[in-house]
Amino acid sequence: MPSNKSVSDAPIVQFTNCRILRSHRLQREDLWVREGKILNPEKLFFDEKGSADIQLDCKDSIIAPGFIDVQINGGFGVDFSLATDDFKSGIDLVSKKILSHGVTSFCPTLVTSPPSVYHQVLPQISIRNGGAHGAGILGAHLEGPFISKEKKGAHPEHCLRTFETGAFQDLLATYGSLDCVRIVTLAPEMKRSSEVIQELTKQGICVSLGHSVANLSQAEEAVQHGATFITHLFNAMLPFHHRDPGIVGLLTSDKIPPGRRVFYGMISDGIHTNPAALRIAHRAHPKGLVLVTDAIAGMGLAPGRHTLGQQVVEIDGLNTYIAGTKTLSGSVATMDACVRHFQEATGCSVETALEAASLHPAQLLGIEHQKGTLNYDSDADFLMLNDGLYVQATYIAGEEVWRQDALGM
């Protein structure tokens, strides 16, 4: 039989004394990692006759997949919707800082902006793996400008656009390029949106429904054309009505194509959605729930005035409003705080809360074979957490990239 080193010279790390989230439950077993991937210990023992080079005692921590945030507008003073000369250093700062909140991959999100902003910013966003430099970038989430005036929320009305005769060409002209784009949020009731949804889906881009006054049949039609996500459920859409539940009705619709799952984002910060609404959504469609922060530049900073794209926003405690109004504009919640609030508000299991921030966003983006799980051969992006779901350490590709102790906390 081959020796340990004939397969790879890379060291094998064994994480012991832990509870691993695997197959939807916490299991008391060890986690084995080599070359940035999660190893199958049986293959290691029986095929390679191998053993661990390094053993790490996790002191009874929970080990869960790294969190994936598919809607984050910025943080720590950085606004992804502002075209600046040092945009790259801004995105680097956010990707580094969110490691302490358990985020190992994210989709930098741009709110409705003038075409010039997309043309300047999008070429500066590059898809990349995470590491000690920060969380991985999975591609941009473009929220707008093809959304409803009535449900614009914090999006500037003068920048909103509609689809004209050459609908997809309008979108391309607005954004400039789709090279690094992963998600587009649009309002499905807009004329010609169906052809845009089909074309985006064909290009492997996830279409999300949001900032919309669509009725249920318009939302169902969008899903039949390829849409798979709902942007921050309940926020910036028609409220649920028993005769026409609108986009919210997709959670229990019987018109979803076979084999397709509709996912929906929820800002579980205790501000955007009443805990009862969170519970209703979760109980109606638990496997589609994706936790998002919708965080803005003010996340991680003191209360006061900050920006969200073209608008000035004011932070008052955990509330963020367009300055001078009571219109909510993003959040200052961190992903780990959203996970804790979700678990507390719904009474769901620890496993369910953790999967809403890891497995479900990975499934939404079709990357669940690499990320969002601790299955064998998947990327070794994972967190150590205590029983209160506070992050103790963050690992990307099996390397420790953040640890609480390192900050003397």
CSV table of C-alpha atoms in Angstrom, one decimal:
chain,number,residue,atom,x,y,z
A,1,MET,CA,0.0,0.0,0.0
A,2,PRO,CA,1.2,3.5,-0.6
A,3,SER,CA,2.6,5.5,2.3
A,4,ASN,CA,1.1,8.7,3.6
A,5,LYS,CA,3.5,10.8,1.6
A,6,SER,CA,3.1,9.2,-1.8
A,7,VAL,CA,-0.3,10.9,-2.4
A,8,SER,CA,0.8,14.3,-1.2
A,9,ASP,CA,3.6,15.9,0.8
A,10,ALA,CA,1.2,18.4,2.2
A,11,PRO,CA,0.6,18.2,6.0
A,12,ILE,CA,-2.6,16.6,7.3
A,13,VAL,CA,-4.3,18.4,10.1
A,14,GLN,CA,-6.7,16.7,12.4
A,15,PHE,CA,-9.2,18.8,14.4
A,16,THR,CA,-10.2,16.9,17.4
A,17,ASN,CA,-12.6,17.3,20.4
A,18,CYS,CA,-15.3,19.1,18.3
A,19,ARG,CA,-18.8,18.8,17.0
A,20,ILE,CA,-19.0,19.0,13.2
A,21,LEU,CA,-22.0,20.2,11.3
A,22,ARG,CA,-22.4,17.5,8.6
A,23,SER,CA,-25.5,16.0,7.0
A,24,HIS,CA,-27.8,18.5,8.8
A,25,ARG,CA,-26.7,17.6,12.3
A,26,LEU,CA,-23.8,18.2,14.7
A,27,GLN,CA,-21.7,15.0,14.9
A,28,ARG,CA,-19.0,14.3,17.4
A,29,GLU,CA,-16.2,13.4,15.1
A,30,ASP,CA,-12.8,14.7,14.0
A,31,LEU,CA,-12.3,17.0,10.9
A,32,TRP,CA,-9.4,16.1,8.7
A,33,VAL,CA,-7.9,18.7,6.3
A,34,ARG,CA,-5.2,18.6,3.6
A,35,GLU,CA,-4.3,21.0,0.8
A,36,GLY,CA,-7.3,23.2,1.6
A,37,LYS,CA,-9.8,20.4,1.3
A,38,ILE,CA,-11.7,18.2,3.7
A,39,LEU,CA,-10.4,14.7,3.8
A,40,ASN,CA,-12.2,11.4,4.1
A,41,PRO,CA,-10.4,9.7,7.0
A,42,GLU,CA,-11.4,6.2,5.9
A,43,LYS,CA,-9.6,6.7,2.6
A,44,LEU,CA,-6.7,8.2,4.4
A,45,PHE,CA,-6.4,5.2,6.9
A,46,PHE,CA,-7.2,2.3,4.6
A,47,ASP,CA,-6.0,3.4,1.1
A,48,GLU,CA,-3.0,5.6,2.1
A,49,LYS,CA,-2.2,4.1,5.5
A,50,GLY,CA,-1.8,7.8,6.5
A,51,SER,CA,-2.2,9.7,9.7
A,52,ALA,CA,-2.2,13.3,11.0
A,53,ASP,CA,0.9,15.4,10.9
A,54,ILE,CA,-0.7,18.0,13.2
A,55,GLN,CA,-3.5,17.6,15.8
A,56,LEU,CA,-5.5,20.5,17.1
A,57,ASP,CA,-7.7,20.3,20.2
A,58,CYS,CA,-10.9,22.3,19.5
A,59,LYS,CA,-12.0,22.3,23.1
A,60,ASP,CA,-15.5,21.1,22.4
A,61,SER,CA,-16.2,23.9,19.8
A,62,ILE,CA,-18.8,23.6,17.1
A,63,ILE,CA,-17.2,23.4,13.6
A,64,ALA,CA,-19.5,24.7,10.9
A,65,PRO,CA,-19.1,25.7,7.3
A,66,GLY,CA,-18.0,29.4,6.7
A,67,PHE,CA,-20.8,31.9,6.2
A,68,ILE,CA,-21.6,33.1,2.7
A,69,ASP,CA,-23.2,36.6,2.5
A,70,VAL,CA,-24.9,37.2,-0.9
A,71,GLN,CA,-26.0,40.7,-0.1
A,72,ILE,CA,-23.6,43.1,1.5
A,73,ASN,CA,-23.4,46.8,0.4
A,74,GLY,CA,-20.2,47.6,2.3
A,75,GLY,CA,-19.0,48.1,5.8
A,76,PHE,CA,-16.3,49.7,8.0
A,77,GLY,CA,-16.6,53.0,6.1
A,78,VAL,CA,-16.5,51.4,2.7
A,79,ASP,CA,-19.5,51.7,0.3
A,80,PHE,CA,-19.4,49.4,-2.8
A,81,SER,CA,-21.7,51.7,-4.7
A,82,LEU,CA,-19.3,54.6,-4.7
A,83,ALA,CA,-16.8,54.8,-7.5
A,84,THR,CA,-13.5,55.8,-5.9
A,85,ASP,CA,-9.9,55.6,-7.0
A,86,ASP,CA,-9.1,53.2,-4.2
A,87,PHE,CA,-12.1,51.0,-4.6
A,88,LYS,CA,-9.9,47.9,-4.5
A,89,SER,CA,-8.4,48.8,-1.1
A,90,GLY,CA,-12.0,49.3,0.2
A,91,ILE,CA,-13.2,45.9,-0.9
A,92,ASP,CA,-10.0,44.4,0.6
A,93,LEU,CA,-10.7,46.1,3.9
A,94,VAL,CA,-14.2,44.7,4.1
A,95,SER,CA,-13.2,41.2,3.0
A,96,LYS,CA,-10.6,41.2,5.8
A,97,LYS,CA,-12.9,42.6,8.5
A,98,ILE,CA,-15.8,40.3,7.9
A,99,LEU,CA,-13.6,37.3,8.7
A,100,SER,CA,-14.2,38.0,12.4
A,101,HIS,CA,-17.9,37.6,11.8
A,102,GLY,CA,-17.5,34.2,10.2
A,103,VAL,CA,-17.9,35.3,6.6
A,104,THR,CA,-15.6,33.3,4.3
A,105,SER,CA,-17.2,34.3,0.9
A,106,PHE,CA,-19.4,37.1,-0.2
A,107,CYS,CA,-21.1,38.9,-3.1
A,108,PRO,CA,-20.3,42.7,-2.9
A,109,THR,CA,-23.6,44.4,-3.6
A,110,LEU,CA,-24.2,47.6,-5.6
A,111,VAL,CA,-27.5,49.4,-5.1
A,112,THR,CA,-29.2,51.4,-7.9
A,113,SER,CA,-26.6,53.7,-9.4
A,114,PRO,CA,-26.0,55.7,-12.6
A,115,PRO,CA,-24.4,53.7,-15.4
A,116,SER,CA,-21.1,55.5,-14.9
A,117,VAL,CA,-20.8,54.0,-11.4
A,118,TYR,CA,-21.3,50.4,-12.8
A,119,HIS,CA,-18.8,51.1,-15.6
A,120,GLN,CA,-16.2,52.3,-13.1
A,121,VAL,CA,-16.8,49.8,-10.3
A,122,LEU,CA,-17.6,46.5,-11.9
A,123,PRO,CA,-14.2,46.1,-13.7
A,124,GLN,CA,-12.5,46.5,-10.3
A,125,ILE,CA,-14.4,43.6,-8.7
A,126,SER,CA,-12.6,40.3,-9.4
A,127,ILE,CA,-13.8,36.9,-8.4
A,128,ARG,CA,-11.1,35.4,-6.1
A,129,ASN,CA,-10.5,32.8,-3.4
A,130,GLY,CA,-10.4,33.8,0.2
A,131,GLY,CA,-7.3,33.5,2.4
A,132,ALA,CA,-5.4,35.4,5.1
A,133,HIS,CA,-6.0,38.5,3.0
A,134,GLY,CA,-9.8,38.2,3.5
A,135,ALA,CA,-13.0,36.4,2.5
A,136,GLY,CA,-13.4,35.1,-1.0
A,137,ILE,CA,-15.4,37.2,-3.6
A,138,LEU,CA,-18.0,35.1,-5.5
A,139,GLY,CA,-19.1,37.9,-7.8
A,140,ALA,CA,-21.2,41.0,-7.6
A,141,HIS,CA,-24.8,41.3,-6.7
A,142,LEU,CA,-26.5,44.2,-8.6
A,143,GLU,CA,-29.6,45.3,-6.8
A,144,GLY,CA,-31.3,47.6,-9.3
A,145,PRO,CA,-31.7,49.9,-11.2
A,146,PHE,CA,-34.5,47.8,-13.0
A,147,ILE,CA,-36.9,48.0,-10.0
A,148,SER,CA,-40.2,49.5,-9.1
A,149,LYS,CA,-40.6,53.2,-8.2
A,150,GLU,CA,-43.3,52.4,-5.7
A,151,LYS,CA,-41.0,50.0,-3.8
A,152,LYS,CA,-37.6,51.7,-4.4
A,153,GLY,CA,-36.8,51.8,-0.6
A,154,ALA,CA,-33.5,53.5,-0.2
A,155,HIS,CA,-32.7,53.4,-4.0
A,156,PRO,CA,-32.5,56.9,-5.7
A,157,GLU,CA,-35.5,57.4,-8.0
A,158,HIS,CA,-33.6,59.4,-10.6
A,159,CYS,CA,-31.4,56.4,-11.3
A,160,LEU,CA,-34.2,53.9,-11.8
A,161,ARG,CA,-34.5,52.4,-15.3
A,162,THR,CA,-37.0,50.4,-17.3
A,163,PHE,CA,-36.4,47.8,-20.1
A,164,GLU,CA,-36.9,49.4,-23.5
A,165,THR,CA,-37.2,47.5,-26.9
A,166,GLY,CA,-33.9,45.8,-26.7
A,167,ALA,CA,-34.3,44.8,-23.1
A,168,PHE,CA,-31.2,42.7,-22.5
A,169,GLN,CA,-29.1,45.2,-24.5
A,170,ASP,CA,-30.4,48.0,-22.1
A,171,LEU,CA,-29.2,46.0,-19.2
A,172,LEU,CA,-25.8,45.4,-20.8
A,173,ALA,CA,-25.4,49.1,-21.6
A,174,THR,CA,-26.3,50.1,-18.1
A,175,TYR,CA,-23.9,47.7,-16.4
A,176,GLY,CA,-21.2,47.7,-19.0
A,177,SER,CA,-20.2,44.1,-18.4
A,178,LEU,CA,-21.5,41.0,-16.7
A,179,ASP,CA,-18.1,39.3,-16.3
A,180,CYS,CA,-18.0,39.4,-12.5
A,181,VAL,CA,-21.8,39.5,-11.9
A,182,ARG,CA,-23.4,36.7,-9.9
A,183,ILE,CA,-26.8,38.0,-8.9
A,184,VAL,CA,-29.2,40.6,-10.4
A,185,THR,CA,-32.2,41.9,-8.5
A,186,LEU,CA,-35.0,43.2,-10.6
A,187,ALA,CA,-38.8,43.8,-10.5
A,188,PRO,CA,-40.5,41.0,-12.5
A,189,GLU,CA,-43.6,43.1,-13.3
A,190,MET,CA,-41.6,45.3,-15.6
A,191,LYS,CA,-42.3,45.0,-19.3
A,192,ARG,CA,-39.8,42.7,-21.1
A,193,SER,CA,-38.4,41.3,-17.8
A,194,SER,CA,-39.1,37.7,-18.9
A,195,GLU,CA,-36.6,37.9,-21.8
A,196,VAL,CA,-34.0,39.5,-19.5
A,197,ILE,CA,-34.5,36.8,-16.8
A,198,GLN,CA,-34.1,34.1,-19.5
A,199,GLU,CA,-30.9,35.6,-20.9
A,200,LEU,CA,-29.3,36.2,-17.5
A,201,THR,CA,-30.1,32.7,-16.4
A,202,LYS,CA,-28.6,31.3,-19.6
A,203,GLN,CA,-25.4,33.1,-18.7
A,204,GLY,CA,-25.3,31.5,-15.3
A,205,ILE,CA,-26.4,34.6,-13.4
A,206,CYS,CA,-28.9,34.2,-10.5
A,207,VAL,CA,-32.0,36.4,-10.9
A,208,SER,CA,-33.6,37.7,-7.8
A,209,LEU,CA,-37.0,39.3,-7.5
A,210,GLY,CA,-37.2,42.4,-5.3
A,211,HIS,CA,-38.1,46.1,-4.9
A,212,SER,CA,-41.3,45.1,-6.7
A,213,VAL,CA,-45.1,45.4,-6.7
A,214,ALA,CA,-45.5,42.1,-8.6
A,215,ASN,CA,-48.5,39.9,-8.0
A,216,LEU,CA,-48.1,36.2,-7.4
A,217,SER,CA,-48.7,35.2,-11.0
A,218,GLN,CA,-46.0,37.6,-12.2
A,219,ALA,CA,-43.6,36.3,-9.7
A,220,GLU,CA,-44.5,32.7,-10.7
A,221,GLU,CA,-43.9,33.5,-14.3
A,222,ALA,CA,-40.5,34.9,-13.4
A,223,VAL,CA,-39.6,31.7,-11.6
A,224,GLN,CA,-40.7,29.7,-14.6
A,225,HIS,CA,-38.3,31.8,-16.7
A,226,GLY,CA,-35.4,31.0,-14.4
A,227,ALA,CA,-35.5,33.4,-11.3
A,228,THR,CA,-34.5,31.5,-8.2
A,229,PHE,CA,-34.2,34.1,-5.4
A,230,ILE,CA,-36.2,36.7,-3.6
A,231,THR,CA,-34.3,39.8,-2.3
A,232,HIS,CA,-34.9,40.5,1.4
A,233,LEU,CA,-38.4,38.9,1.7
A,234,PHE,CA,-41.1,41.2,3.1
A,235,ASN,CA,-39.0,44.3,2.6
A,236,ALA,CA,-39.7,46.5,-0.5
A,237,MET,CA,-42.5,44.4,-1.8
A,238,LEU,CA,-46.3,44.3,-1.6
A,239,PRO,CA,-47.4,43.1,1.9
A,240,PHE,CA,-49.0,39.6,2.0
A,241,HIS,CA,-52.7,39.6,1.1
A,242,HIS,CA,-54.8,36.5,1.3
A,243,ARG,CA,-56.3,37.0,-2.1
A,244,ASP,CA,-53.0,37.7,-3.8
A,245,PRO,CA,-50.0,37.0,-1.7
A,246,GLY,CA,-47.6,38.7,-4.1
A,247,ILE,CA,-44.0,37.6,-4.2
A,248,VAL,CA,-44.3,36.2,-0.6
A,249,GLY,CA,-46.7,33.6,-2.1
A,250,LEU,CA,-43.7,32.0,-3.9
A,251,LEU,CA,-42.8,30.3,-0.6
A,252,THR,CA,-45.8,28.0,-0.9
A,253,SER,CA,-46.6,28.2,-4.6
A,254,ASP,CA,-47.5,25.0,-6.5
A,255,LYS,CA,-46.4,26.6,-9.8
A,256,ILE,CA,-42.6,26.2,-9.1
A,257,PRO,CA,-41.1,24.0,-11.9
A,258,PRO,CA,-40.3,20.4,-10.7
A,259,GLY,CA,-36.8,20.1,-9.2
A,260,ARG,CA,-36.5,23.9,-8.7
A,261,ARG,CA,-36.2,25.5,-5.3
A,262,VAL,CA,-36.9,29.2,-4.7
A,263,PHE,CA,-34.6,30.7,-2.1
A,264,TYR,CA,-35.3,34.0,-0.2
A,265,GLY,CA,-33.1,36.4,1.6
A,266,MET,CA,-33.9,37.5,5.1
A,267,ILE,CA,-32.3,40.4,7.1
A,268,SER,CA,-32.5,38.8,10.5
A,269,ASP,CA,-31.4,41.9,12.5
A,270,GLY,CA,-34.4,42.4,14.7
A,271,ILE,CA,-35.2,45.6,12.8
A,272,HIS,CA,-36.2,44.7,9.2
A,273,THR,CA,-38.5,41.9,10.0
A,274,ASN,CA,-40.6,41.2,13.0
A,275,PRO,CA,-39.7,37.9,14.7
A,276,ALA,CA,-43.2,36.6,13.9
A,277,ALA,CA,-42.7,37.3,10.2
A,278,LEU,CA,-39.4,35.5,10.4
A,279,ARG,CA,-41.1,32.5,12.0
A,280,ILE,CA,-43.9,32.5,9.4
A,281,ALA,CA,-41.4,32.4,6.5
A,282,HIS,CA,-39.2,29.8,8.1
A,283,ARG,CA,-42.1,27.5,8.9
A,284,ALA,CA,-43.5,27.9,5.4
A,285,HIS,CA,-40.3,27.2,3.5
A,286,PRO,CA,-37.3,26.3,5.8
A,287,LYS,CA,-35.1,25.0,3.0
A,288,GLY,CA,-35.2,28.2,1.0
A,289,LEU,CA,-34.2,30.7,3.8
A,290,VAL,CA,-30.9,32.5,3.2
A,291,LEU,CA,-29.6,34.9,5.8
A,292,VAL,CA,-28.2,38.1,4.4
A,293,THR,CA,-26.8,41.2,6.2
A,294,ASP,CA,-27.7,43.8,3.6
A,295,ALA,CA,-25.0,45.7,5.6
A,296,ILE,CA,-24.0,49.2,4.6
A,297,ALA,CA,-20.8,51.3,5.0
A,298,GLY,CA,-21.8,52.1,8.6
A,299,MET,CA,-21.5,48.5,9.7
A,300,GLY,CA,-18.8,48.3,12.4
A,301,LEU,CA,-18.7,52.1,12.8
A,302,ALA,CA,-20.3,54.5,15.4
A,303,PRO,CA,-23.8,55.9,14.9
A,304,GLY,CA,-23.9,59.0,12.6
A,305,ARG,CA,-24.1,59.8,8.9
A,306,HIS,CA,-22.8,57.5,6.3
A,307,THR,CA,-23.5,56.7,2.6
A,308,LEU,CA,-25.4,54.1,0.7
A,309,GLY,CA,-24.6,54.7,-3.0
A,310,GLN,CA,-26.1,58.1,-4.0
A,311,GLN,CA,-27.9,58.6,-0.6
A,312,VAL,CA,-26.9,59.9,2.8
A,313,VAL,CA,-28.0,57.5,5.6
A,314,GLU,CA,-28.2,58.0,9.3
A,315,ILE,CA,-27.5,55.3,11.8
A,316,ASP,CA,-29.4,55.4,15.1
A,317,GLY,CA,-28.7,52.3,17.2
A,318,LEU,CA,-29.4,49.3,14.9
A,319,ASN,CA,-31.7,51.4,12.7
A,320,THR,CA,-30.4,52.9,9.5
A,321,TYR,CA,-32.6,55.4,7.7
A,322,ILE,CA,-32.2,57.7,4.6
A,323,ALA,CA,-31.2,60.9,6.3
A,324,GLY,CA,-34.3,63.0,7.4
A,325,THR,CA,-36.8,60.1,6.8
A,326,LYS,CA,-37.9,56.9,8.4
A,327,THR,CA,-37.1,54.8,5.3
A,328,LEU,CA,-34.9,51.9,6.2
A,329,SER,CA,-31.7,51.7,4.2
A,330,GLY,CA,-29.8,48.5,4.7
A,331,SER,CA,-28.5,47.3,8.0
A,332,VAL,CA,-25.5,47.5,10.3
A,333,ALA,CA,-25.9,43.8,11.4
A,334,THR,CA,-23.0,41.4,11.1
A,335,MET,CA,-23.7,37.8,9.8
A,336,ASP,CA,-22.9,36.1,13.1
A,337,ALA,CA,-25.4,38.4,14.8
A,338,CYS,CA,-28.0,37.6,12.2
A,339,VAL,CA,-27.5,33.8,12.8
A,340,ARG,CA,-27.9,34.3,16.5
A,341,HIS,CA,-31.0,36.4,16.2
A,342,PHE,CA,-32.6,34.0,13.7
A,343,GLN,CA,-32.0,31.0,16.0
A,344,GLU,CA,-33.4,32.9,19.0
A,345,ALA,CA,-36.4,34.3,17.1
A,346,THR,CA,-37.5,31.1,15.5
A,347,GLY,CA,-36.4,28.6,18.1
A,348,CYS,CA,-34.9,26.5,15.3
A,349,SER,CA,-32.0,24.1,15.9
A,350,VAL,CA,-28.4,25.3,15.9
A,351,GLU,CA,-27.9,23.3,12.7
A,352,THR,CA,-30.7,25.0,10.9
A,353,ALA,CA,-29.5,28.5,11.9
A,354,LEU,CA,-25.9,27.7,10.7
A,355,GLU,CA,-27.1,26.2,7.4
A,356,ALA,CA,-29.2,29.3,6.6
A,357,ALA,CA,-25.9,31.2,6.4
A,358,SER,CA,-23.8,28.6,4.7
A,359,LEU,CA,-25.5,25.6,2.9
A,360,HIS,CA,-28.5,27.5,1.6
A,361,PRO,CA,-26.5,30.4,0.0
A,362,ALA,CA,-24.1,27.9,-1.5
A,363,GLN,CA,-27.1,26.0,-3.0
A,364,LEU,CA,-28.6,29.2,-4.3
A,365,LEU,CA,-25.3,29.9,-6.2
A,366,GLY,CA,-24.9,26.3,-7.3
A,367,ILE,CA,-21.5,26.0,-5.4
A,368,GLU,CA,-22.6,23.5,-2.7
A,369,HIS,CA,-20.1,20.9,-3.9
A,370,GLN,CA,-17.3,23.3,-3.0
A,371,LYS,CA,-18.7,25.5,-0.2
A,372,GLY,CA,-21.4,25.6,2.4
A,373,THR,CA,-20.8,22.1,3.7
A,374,LEU,CA,-18.1,20.1,5.4
A,375,ASN,CA,-18.5,17.1,3.0
A,376,TYR,CA,-15.4,15.2,1.9
A,377,ASP,CA,-13.4,17.0,-0.9
A,378,SER,CA,-15.2,20.3,-0.3
A,379,ASP,CA,-13.2,23.5,0.4
A,380,ALA,CA,-12.0,23.6,4.0
A,381,ASP,CA,-13.7,27.0,4.8
A,382,PHE,CA,-15.1,26.6,8.3
A,383,LEU,CA,-15.6,28.3,11.6
A,384,MET,CA,-15.1,27.3,15.3
A,385,LEU,CA,-18.0,28.6,17.4
A,386,ASN,CA,-19.0,28.3,21.0
A,387,ASP,CA,-22.5,27.1,22.1
A,388,GLY,CA,-23.8,30.7,22.0
A,389,LEU,CA,-22.8,30.8,18.3
A,390,TYR,CA,-20.1,33.4,18.8
A,391,VAL,CA,-17.2,32.9,16.3
A,392,GLN,CA,-14.0,31.9,17.9
A,393,ALA,CA,-11.9,31.2,14.8
A,394,THR,CA,-12.3,31.4,11.0
A,395,TYR,CA,-10.5,29.1,8.6
A,396,ILE,CA,-10.2,29.4,4.8
A,397,ALA,CA,-8.7,26.5,2.8
A,398,GLY,CA,-7.8,24.9,6.1
A,399,GLU,CA,-5.7,27.9,7.2
A,400,GLU,CA,-6.5,30.0,10.3
A,401,VAL,CA,-7.3,33.5,9.0
A,402,TRP,CA,-8.8,35.0,12.2
A,403,ARG,CA,-8.9,34.0,15.9
A,404,GLN,CA,-10.5,35.8,18.8
A,405,ASP,CA,-7.5,35.2,21.1
A,406,ALA,CA,-5.3,37.0,18.6
A,407,LEU,CA,-7.0,40.3,19.5
A,408,GLY,CA,-6.5,39.7,23.2
A,409,MET,CA,-10.3,39.2,23.7
